[in-house]
C-alpha cells in the first residue's frame, strides 16, 4: 500500500513538473528549462542526501556505467514533455506518457531486460492498454 502512495505522489509531481516546465519554457526556451530543472533537481537531491547522511553515495562507484546514464534520460523526458504539452495539452500528454511507459514496461518484463524477472503478458494486460488508448482517442475528440 505504501508503494501505491509513492506512485501516486510520483505521478502528481511528474504532472506538476510538466506544467511548470511548460510555463518556464515559454520565457527561456525548452533546453534551458530542461537544464534549470535538472540543476534544481540535482541540488534538491544532494541536499536530501546530505541531510540523511546514510553514506549510500559512496556506493555510486559500484553502479554499472549503462545505469549511470539513466539520469541523462531526464533531459530528454523534460524536453519531450514540454514540447508535447505545448502541442497537445497536459491531459493528452500525460495520458500518452502513461501508455508509453506501460507499453515499454511490458516489453521489459516479458523479455527480462535489465535483470528483471521475466513475466508473461496476459490478455487482460493488452486489454487494459487498449482501453487506455481508446481513452486517449475519446479525449482527443
XYZ file of C-alpha atoms in Angstrom:
141
model
C 0.000 0.000 0.000
C 2.877 2.368 0.746
C 4.230 1.719 -2.759
C 0.907 2.824 -4.278
C 1.042 6.016 -2.215
C 4.538 6.818 -3.519
C 3.462 6.008 -7.085
C 0.515 8.405 -6.790
C 2.792 11.124 -5.385
C 5.307 10.492 -8.169
C 2.603 10.775 -10.808
C 1.310 14.004 -9.292
C 4.799 15.505 -9.192
C 5.502 14.473 -12.800
C 2.357 16.305 -13.868
C 3.173 19.390 -11.780
C 6.721 19.422 -13.125
C 5.478 19.147 -16.705
C 3.087 22.075 -16.291
C 5.705 24.222 -14.527
C 8.324 23.378 -17.147
C 5.912 24.245 -19.934
C 5.307 27.680 -18.428
C 9.017 28.302 -17.757
C 9.984 27.260 -21.285
C 7.735 29.939 -22.777
C 10.114 32.512 -21.302
C 13.551 30.911 -21.559
C 13.348 28.031 -24.053
C 12.894 24.286 -23.781
C 16.505 23.132 -23.400
C 17.206 25.966 -20.965
C 14.217 24.810 -18.934
C 15.492 21.224 -19.008
C 18.859 22.485 -17.763
C 17.266 24.506 -14.974
C 15.044 21.596 -13.963
C 17.926 19.127 -13.937
C 20.103 21.514 -11.923
C 17.453 22.300 -9.304
C 16.609 18.577 -9.082
C 20.286 17.793 -8.529
C 20.551 20.411 -5.783
C 17.383 19.135 -4.078
C 18.564 15.509 -4.211
C 22.032 16.483 -2.992
C 20.585 18.374 -0.022
C 18.417 15.383 0.863
C 21.442 13.040 0.658
C 23.480 15.400 2.841
C 20.629 15.684 5.334
C 20.014 11.934 5.530
C 23.737 11.118 5.817
C 23.343 7.407 5.202
C 26.689 7.198 3.370
C 24.934 5.454 0.470
C 26.511 7.873 -2.006
C 29.802 6.017 -1.572
C 28.265 3.091 -3.410
C 27.994 5.121 -6.623
C 31.236 3.696 -7.972
C 29.634 0.234 -7.980
C 26.838 1.274 -10.347
C 27.299 -0.081 -13.876
C 28.039 2.616 -16.466
C 24.935 1.791 -18.507
C 22.735 2.547 -15.499
C 24.638 5.723 -14.622
C 23.393 7.153 -17.903
C 19.803 6.838 -16.653
C 19.797 10.367 -15.299
C 20.574 11.741 -18.724
C 17.223 10.414 -19.909
C 15.593 13.053 -17.708
C 16.753 15.831 -20.038
C 15.040 14.066 -22.935
C 11.951 13.393 -20.825
C 11.685 17.056 -19.886
C 12.189 18.245 -23.461
C 9.645 15.824 -24.905
C 7.053 16.511 -22.202
C 7.371 20.288 -22.607
C 7.077 20.036 -26.384
C 4.076 17.701 -26.144
C 2.302 19.893 -23.576
C 2.724 22.907 -25.867
C 1.270 20.997 -28.820
C -1.461 18.767 -27.352
C -2.026 19.949 -23.768
C -1.397 18.444 -20.352
C -4.128 15.795 -20.321
C -3.235 14.170 -23.625
C 0.496 14.423 -22.899
C 0.266 12.670 -19.546
C -2.117 10.071 -20.986
C 0.274 9.282 -23.834
C 3.245 9.228 -21.439
C 1.483 6.684 -19.229
C 0.642 4.435 -22.184
C 4.215 4.637 -23.475
C 5.532 3.782 -20.008
C 3.204 0.809 -19.667
C 3.947 -0.497 -23.145
C 7.695 -0.340 -22.578
C 7.418 -1.929 -19.141
C 5.507 -4.834 -20.681
C 8.316 -5.287 -23.194
C 10.954 -5.090 -20.449
C 9.055 -7.517 -18.208
C 8.323 -10.022 -20.963
C 11.978 -10.104 -22.069
C 13.548 -9.912 -18.615
C 15.704 -6.938 -19.599
C 17.814 -5.066 -17.027
C 17.883 -8.064 -14.732
C 14.121 -8.083 -14.239
C 12.303 -11.363 -13.761
C 10.574 -12.454 -16.973
C 6.816 -12.116 -16.789
C 4.242 -13.291 -19.291
C 1.963 -10.670 -20.790
C -1.627 -11.812 -20.447
C -4.714 -10.759 -22.404
C -6.031 -8.540 -19.567
C -2.806 -6.504 -19.800
C -3.311 -5.921 -23.514
C -6.994 -5.123 -22.988
C -6.025 -2.567 -20.335
C -3.594 -0.794 -22.648
C -6.183 -0.932 -25.438
C -8.723 0.723 -23.149
C -6.219 3.436 -22.276
C -5.553 4.092 -25.962
C -9.310 4.255 -26.560
C -9.477 6.765 -23.701
C -6.935 8.989 -25.430
C -8.896 8.791 -28.675
C -12.054 9.806 -26.799
C -10.197 12.664 -25.038
C -8.887 13.876 -28.394
C -12.435 14.037 -29.816
